[in-house]
Amino acid sequence: MRHDALSKPLYVTQPALPPLEDFLPYLQEIWGNKILTNGGPFHQQLEQALCDYLGVKHISLFTNGTLALITALQSLRITGEVITTPYSFVATAHSLLWNGIKPVFVDIDPHTFNLDPAKIEAAITPQTTAIMPVHCYGHPCDVQRIQKIADNYGLKVIYDAAHAFGVRHAQGSVLNDGDLSVLSFHATKVFNTFEGGAIISPDAKTKQRIDHLKNFGFVDETTVVAPGINGKMSEINAAFGLLQLKNIDTTLAQRKEVDARYRRNLAHVRGIDCISPPPNVTPNHAYFPILVRPDYPLSRDGLFEKLRESNIYARRYFYPLISDFPMYRGMPSAAPANLPAARVAAEQVICLPLYPTLETAHIDAISELIAQYGAPPALLHAI
Ligand code: T4K
């Protein structure tokens, strides 16, 4: 085993950062013009640059993805019940509770880990107003089937696209699907602005409403049209985003290489499945989730602990299920019998370290450990 490669902790991710000196001119500009926030020049430039890069029409920057989700729901005046997935980061469902909306959990597809379109209709009630799916790991949902159901029942679709920066399918950017899509630019994401987020909207009128809502509801100096929040991205974050965008293609290419090496290394390990995006998708390699199947000698948690002993801090995204947290678990849709595929995923998936600067030796060392623990006992003694 390559102990030397594992002498320092390896975390599930590490933010991509440009050379510090490259950021100084941006800071000098901010210090010079004294515009720190409230839609300043960097904010405007980043919105335009992201529209161009992502291939979307309108984008509104936010302080983080969670406030963007909360505001997206408000902007479409969503009330009552919203169908969503239990297999996500807790912010997805929290954004519903923050709006006084009842989340209705629907199971995931066991192969895509995204909301199962076949299960959505049975969960629709007269109170249902929207569907909030998640492109889990940046792997696109079955957007066409979801849209068809939404159209049939007159529902809105708001995608939690926190993981899906830059992801494209045959129709172009996945961020153009549904009524709105929400991104996260958190430190742990493919594209980060330290903290940050955004809403992608299809038309200028919707963007305008969102922009009012993220600025307390102000339309002009003396007119407030809604009980908005303060969700504005600061000039420092926006400037940093502009710099990050210059390097994003390199970052994505590096991620792709890490992903490919893991896949090669782990291809023949019995009991381990590397989870893949659907075909005809340009992925962003945001995560490297693997399924630890029952025929692997260790349980997922067993492997998780063993990796920790070797200084490898993989993460169980997403365990526990959102529906198991105290504020959700009493809801009828949170009942375990309603969510069998999500439960299996929460028990079997582990995300391995993946980030642009992850060294080849580290990828190989992690893979070797997984292969070793997966070897039949006789072989293990021989190692
Ligand atoms: N919807 C979905 C589907 C999401 O996944 C998220 C966020 C949201 C909505 C909400 O978006 P934001 O409001 O966050 O913009 C992390 C992130 O905090 C969270 O943003 C993310 N999802 C979630 C999947 O992962 P934790 O609790 O796992 O993060 P943490 O602090 O344990 O970080 C993981 C590892 O990353 C650390 O062990 C070390 C490394 N790290 C982390 C940070 C923060 C760094 O190297 N540097 C850093 O600055 O939640």
mmCIF file of C-alpha atoms and ligand atoms in Angstrom, residues 11-15 64-66 69 88-89 91-92 134 160 162-163 184 186-189 196 287 315 317-318, ligand 1:
data_model
loop_
_atom_site.group_PDB
_atom_site.id
_atom_site.type_symbol
_atom_site.label_atom_id
_atom_site.label_comp_id
_atom_site.label_asym_id
_atom_site.label_seq_id
_atom_site.Cartn_x
_atom_site.Cartn_y
_atom_site.Cartn_z
ATOM 1 C CA TYR A 11 -11.279 15.206 1.925
ATOM 2 C CA VAL A 12 -14.200 14.579 -0.372
ATOM 3 C CA THR A 13 -13.411 17.859 -2.052
ATOM 4 C CA GLN A 14 -11.058 20.791 -2.039
ATOM 5 C CA PRO A 15 -11.986 24.098 -3.650
ATOM 6 C CA ASN A 64 -25.990 31.131 -1.476
ATOM 7 C CA GLY A 65 -27.994 28.353 -3.075
ATOM 8 C CA THR A 66 -30.399 27.983 -0.163
ATOM 9 C CA LEU A 69 -34.148 28.089 -3.598
ATOM 10 C CA SER A 88 -30.561 15.296 -1.437
ATOM 11 C CA PHE A 89 -28.892 17.829 0.795
ATOM 12 C CA ALA A 91 -31.511 22.537 1.995
ATOM 13 C CA THR A 92 -33.790 21.220 -0.769
ATOM 14 C CA VAL A 134 -32.733 17.573 -7.880
ATOM 15 C CA ASP A 160 -32.549 22.179 -7.553
ATOM 16 C CA ALA A 162 -27.033 22.895 -7.082
ATOM 17 C CA HIS A 163 -24.774 20.159 -8.503
ATOM 18 C CA SER A 184 -25.058 26.652 -5.687
ATOM 19 C CA HIS A 186 -20.602 26.969 -2.407
ATOM 20 C CA ALA A 187 -16.920 26.252 -1.707
ATOM 21 C CA THR A 188 -17.552 22.534 -2.276
ATOM 22 C CA LYS A 189 -19.071 22.982 -5.727
ATOM 23 C CA GLY A 196 -22.960 31.879 -3.661
ATOM 24 C CA TYR A 287 -18.909 14.002 -7.348
ATOM 25 C CA ARG A 315 -18.714 11.309 2.441
ATOM 26 C CA TYR A 317 -23.967 11.878 0.278
ATOM 27 C CA PHE A 318 -26.887 11.473 0.957
HETATM 28 N N1 T4K B 1 -29.274 21.757 -2.837
HETATM 29 C C1 T4K B 1 -28.374 20.775 -2.946
HETATM 30 C C2 T4K B 1 -28.723 19.563 -3.744
HETATM 31 C C3 T4K B 1 -27.124 20.895 -2.326
HETATM 32 O O1 T4K B 1 -26.212 19.901 -2.424
HETATM 33 C C4 T4K B 1 -26.828 22.067 -1.606
HETATM 34 C C5 T4K B 1 -25.557 22.215 -0.940
HETATM 35 C C6 T4K B 1 -27.801 23.086 -1.544
HETATM 36 C C7 T4K B 1 -29.026 22.885 -2.173
HETATM 37 C C8 T4K B 1 -27.590 24.369 -0.808
HETATM 38 O O2 T4K B 1 -26.641 25.206 -1.465
HETATM 39 P P1 T4K B 1 -25.793 26.233 -0.536
HETATM 40 O O3 T4K B 1 -26.766 27.023 0.275
HETATM 41 O O4 T4K B 1 -24.834 25.435 0.291
HETATM 42 O O5 T4K B 1 -25.102 27.101 -1.570
HETATM 43 C C9 T4K B 1 -21.637 20.539 1.817
HETATM 44 C C10 T4K B 1 -21.933 21.981 1.486
HETATM 45 O O6 T4K B 1 -21.889 22.805 2.634
HETATM 46 C C11 T4K B 1 -23.229 22.194 0.804
HETATM 47 O O7 T4K B 1 -23.116 23.417 0.106
HETATM 48 C C12 T4K B 1 -23.519 21.102 -0.204
HETATM 49 N N2 T4K B 1 -24.807 21.210 -0.799
HETATM 50 C C13 T4K B 1 -23.407 19.748 0.456
HETATM 51 C C14 T4K B 1 -23.666 18.606 -0.501
HETATM 52 O O8 T4K B 1 -22.092 19.591 0.924
HETATM 53 P P2 T4K B 1 -21.063 19.458 4.068
HETATM 54 O O9 T4K B 1 -21.657 19.582 5.425
HETATM 55 O O10 T4K B 1 -20.795 18.108 3.552
HETATM 56 O O11 T4K B 1 -19.733 20.360 3.924
HETATM 57 P P3 T4K B 1 -18.359 20.280 4.676
HETATM 58 O O12 T4K B 1 -18.115 21.596 5.298
HETATM 59 O O13 T4K B 1 -18.331 19.078 5.559
HETATM 60 O O14 T4K B 1 -17.359 20.108 3.466
HETATM 61 C C15 T4K B 1 -17.010 18.865 2.879
HETATM 62 C C16 T4K B 1 -15.498 18.822 2.723
HETATM 63 O O15 T4K B 1 -15.074 19.798 1.810
HETATM 64 C C17 T4K B 1 -14.722 19.093 3.989
HETATM 65 O O16 T4K B 1 -14.466 17.883 4.653
HETATM 66 C C18 T4K B 1 -13.437 19.722 3.522
HETATM 67 C C19 T4K B 1 -13.806 20.345 2.193
HETATM 68 N N3 T4K B 1 -13.927 21.795 2.285
HETATM 69 C C20 T4K B 1 -15.120 22.351 2.699
HETATM 70 C C21 T4K B 1 -15.238 23.719 2.785
HETATM 71 C C22 T4K B 1 -16.526 24.340 3.257
HETATM 72 C C23 T4K B 1 -12.836 22.591 1.960
HETATM 73 O O17 T4K B 1 -11.774 22.067 1.605
HETATM 74 N N4 T4K B 1 -12.965 23.941 2.034
HETATM 75 C C24 T4K B 1 -14.120 24.552 2.433
HETATM 76 O O18 T4K B 1 -14.198 25.798 2.480
HETATM 77 O O19 T4K B 1 -22.033 20.234 3.106
#
